[in-house]
Amino acid sequence: MKKKILIVIADYYKDIAKGLLGSAKEVLPKSGLIKVISVPGAFEIPVTISKNIKKYDAFLALGCVIKGETPHFDFISHASTEAIMKLSIENKKPIGNGIITCLNMRQAIARKKKGREAAQAVISVLSQ
């Protein structure tokens, strides 16, 4: 059976998003159905997955949150991670968390290939 995978990507940082998506696609099976939905930021990823939870076998959450001068970074990072984990457990479907959290743009650029690791995690859980 072909697996259906939805990638939800926050494209607030376009170059970082492109790197995350490209590296994830490198390892995803070519035989499956893969759809990509772009959202403005990491906070919108969980609701988009929730709206599509019944239509797909697995999900990838990709995006980047960079720390600024306010606690906003902490709130968004924590809320997104909690919501993704809750969706995964409640629906018994793998969601690869490829939302990178960085202190600055230099770190984000260095980590923009991390989509690959999230995709590999999803593939691993799907094959169990």
GROMACS .gro file of C-alpha atoms in nm:
model
  128
    1MET     CA    1   0.000   0.000   0.000
    2LYS     CA    2   0.126   0.345  -0.087
    3LYS     CA    3   0.157   0.574   0.213
    4LYS     CA    4   0.018   0.926   0.202
    5ILE     CA    5   0.238   1.187   0.369
    6LEU     CA    6   0.152   1.550   0.428
    7ILE     CA    7   0.432   1.800   0.475
    8VAL     CA    8   0.327   2.119   0.650
    9ILE     CA    9   0.596   2.382   0.617
   10ALA     CA   10   0.618   2.723   0.778
   11ASP     CA   11   0.773   2.951   0.518
   12TYR     CA   12   0.835   3.259   0.733
   13TYR     CA   13   1.207   3.215   0.661
   14LYS     CA   14   1.183   3.119   0.293
   15ASP     CA   15   1.545   3.008   0.239
   16ILE     CA   16   1.546   2.794   0.554
   17ALA     CA   17   1.209   2.642   0.460
   18LYS     CA   18   1.338   2.555   0.114
   19GLY     CA   19   1.639   2.375   0.266
   20LEU     CA   20   1.425   2.184   0.516
   21LEU     CA   21   1.182   2.075   0.246
   22GLY     CA   22   1.451   1.977  -0.002
   23SER     CA   23   1.639   1.764   0.250
   24ALA     CA   24   1.316   1.592   0.362
   25LYS     CA   25   1.216   1.508   0.006
   26GLU     CA   26   1.556   1.346  -0.057
   27VAL     CA   27   1.469   1.056   0.173
   28LEU     CA   28   1.092   1.022   0.133
   29PRO     CA   29   0.978   0.724  -0.075
   30LYS     CA   30   0.906   0.812  -0.436
   31SER     CA   31   0.624   0.556  -0.444
   32GLY     CA   32   0.404   0.738  -0.193
   33LEU     CA   33   0.173   1.033  -0.229
   34ILE     CA   34   0.333   1.345  -0.086
   35LYS     CA   35   0.152   1.676  -0.055
   36VAL     CA   36   0.300   2.003   0.072
   37ILE     CA   37   0.101   2.278   0.241
   38SER     CA   38   0.270   2.608   0.329
   39VAL     CA   39   0.166   2.807   0.634
   40PRO     CA   40   0.290   3.147   0.758
   41GLY     CA   41   0.467   3.026   1.074
   42ALA     CA   42   0.533   2.736   1.310
   43PHE     CA   43   0.228   2.816   1.522
   44GLU     CA   44  -0.003   2.734   1.228
   45ILE     CA   45   0.148   2.389   1.166
   46PRO     CA   46  -0.048   2.187   1.427
   47VAL     CA   47  -0.391   2.318   1.325
   48THR     CA   48  -0.315   2.243   0.960
   49ILE     CA   49  -0.213   1.888   1.050
   50SER     CA   50  -0.526   1.853   1.265
   51LYS     CA   51  -0.750   1.959   0.976
   52ASN     CA   52  -0.593   1.688   0.758
   53ILE     CA   53  -0.531   1.414   1.017
   54LYS     CA   54  -0.779   1.164   0.867
   55LYS     CA   55  -0.655   1.206   0.508
   56TYR     CA   56  -0.289   1.103   0.553
   57ASP     CA   57  -0.086   0.821   0.705
   58ALA     CA   58   0.195   1.043   0.834
   59PHE     CA   59   0.305   1.404   0.858
   60LEU     CA   60   0.614   1.621   0.855
   61ALA     CA   61   0.617   1.951   1.041
   62LEU     CA   62   0.892   2.174   0.902
   63GLY     CA   63   0.982   2.527   0.998
   64CYS     CA   64   1.217   2.752   1.187
   65VAL     CA   65   1.181   2.964   1.499
   66ILE     CA   66   1.462   3.208   1.575
   67LYS     CA   67   1.502   3.361   1.920
   68GLY     CA   68   1.445   3.733   1.940
   69GLU     CA   69   1.447   3.975   2.229
   70THR     CA   70   1.112   3.870   2.378
   71PRO     CA   71   0.979   3.540   2.520
   72HIS     CA   72   0.775   3.485   2.201
   73PHE     CA   73   1.033   3.226   2.085
   74ASP     CA   74   0.976   3.016   2.398
   75PHE     CA   75   0.596   3.029   2.369
   76ILE     CA   76   0.588   2.936   1.999
   77SER     CA   77   0.849   2.661   2.031
   78HIS     CA   78   0.681   2.502   2.332
   79ALA     CA   79   0.323   2.533   2.201
   80SER     CA   80   0.410   2.391   1.860
   81THR     CA   81   0.601   2.095   2.002
   82GLU     CA   82   0.329   2.014   2.257
   83ALA     CA   83   0.052   2.032   1.997
   84ILE     CA   84   0.241   1.814   1.749
   85MET     CA   85   0.312   1.548   2.012
   86LYS     CA   86  -0.050   1.552   2.129
   87LEU     CA   87  -0.180   1.511   1.773
   88SER     CA   88   0.058   1.224   1.707
   89ILE     CA   89  -0.031   1.033   2.024
   90GLU     CA   90  -0.406   1.093   2.011
   91ASN     CA   91  -0.432   0.993   1.644
   92LYS     CA   92  -0.164   0.722   1.653
   93LYS     CA   93   0.003   0.867   1.345
   94PRO     CA   94   0.368   0.963   1.310
   95ILE     CA   95   0.450   1.332   1.285
   96GLY     CA   96   0.813   1.415   1.223
   97ASN     CA   97   0.901   1.733   1.407
   98GLY     CA   98   1.139   1.922   1.183
   99ILE     CA   99   1.077   2.261   1.337
  100ILE     CA  100   1.425   2.386   1.412
  101THR     CA  101   1.476   2.628   1.699
  102CYS     CA  102   1.779   2.853   1.672
  103LEU     CA  103   1.935   3.142   1.854
  104ASN     CA  104   2.025   3.326   1.533
  105MET     CA  105   2.013   3.307   1.154
  106ARG     CA  106   2.364   3.161   1.136
  107GLN     CA  107   2.246   2.858   1.334
  108ALA     CA  108   1.934   2.829   1.119
  109ILE     CA  109   2.138   2.825   0.798
  110ALA     CA  110   2.366   2.557   0.943
  111ARG     CA  111   2.064   2.341   1.034
  112LYS     CA  112   1.844   2.386   0.727
  113LYS     CA  113   1.906   2.027   0.615
  114LYS     CA  114   1.742   1.888   0.933
  115GLY     CA  115   1.423   1.810   0.740
  116ARG     CA  116   1.598   1.489   0.640
  117GLU     CA  117   1.606   1.366   1.001
  118ALA     CA  118   1.236   1.434   1.055
  119ALA     CA  119   1.153   1.247   0.733
  120GLN     CA  120   1.371   0.952   0.834
  121ALA     CA  121   1.194   0.934   1.169
  122VAL     CA  122   0.853   0.924   0.999
  123ILE     CA  123   0.965   0.654   0.756
  124SER     CA  124   1.100   0.449   1.045
  125VAL     CA  125   0.774   0.464   1.240
  126LEU     CA  126   0.560   0.398   0.930
  127SER     CA  127   0.751   0.078   0.859
  128GLN     CA  128   0.691  -0.068   1.208
   0.00000   0.00000   0.00000
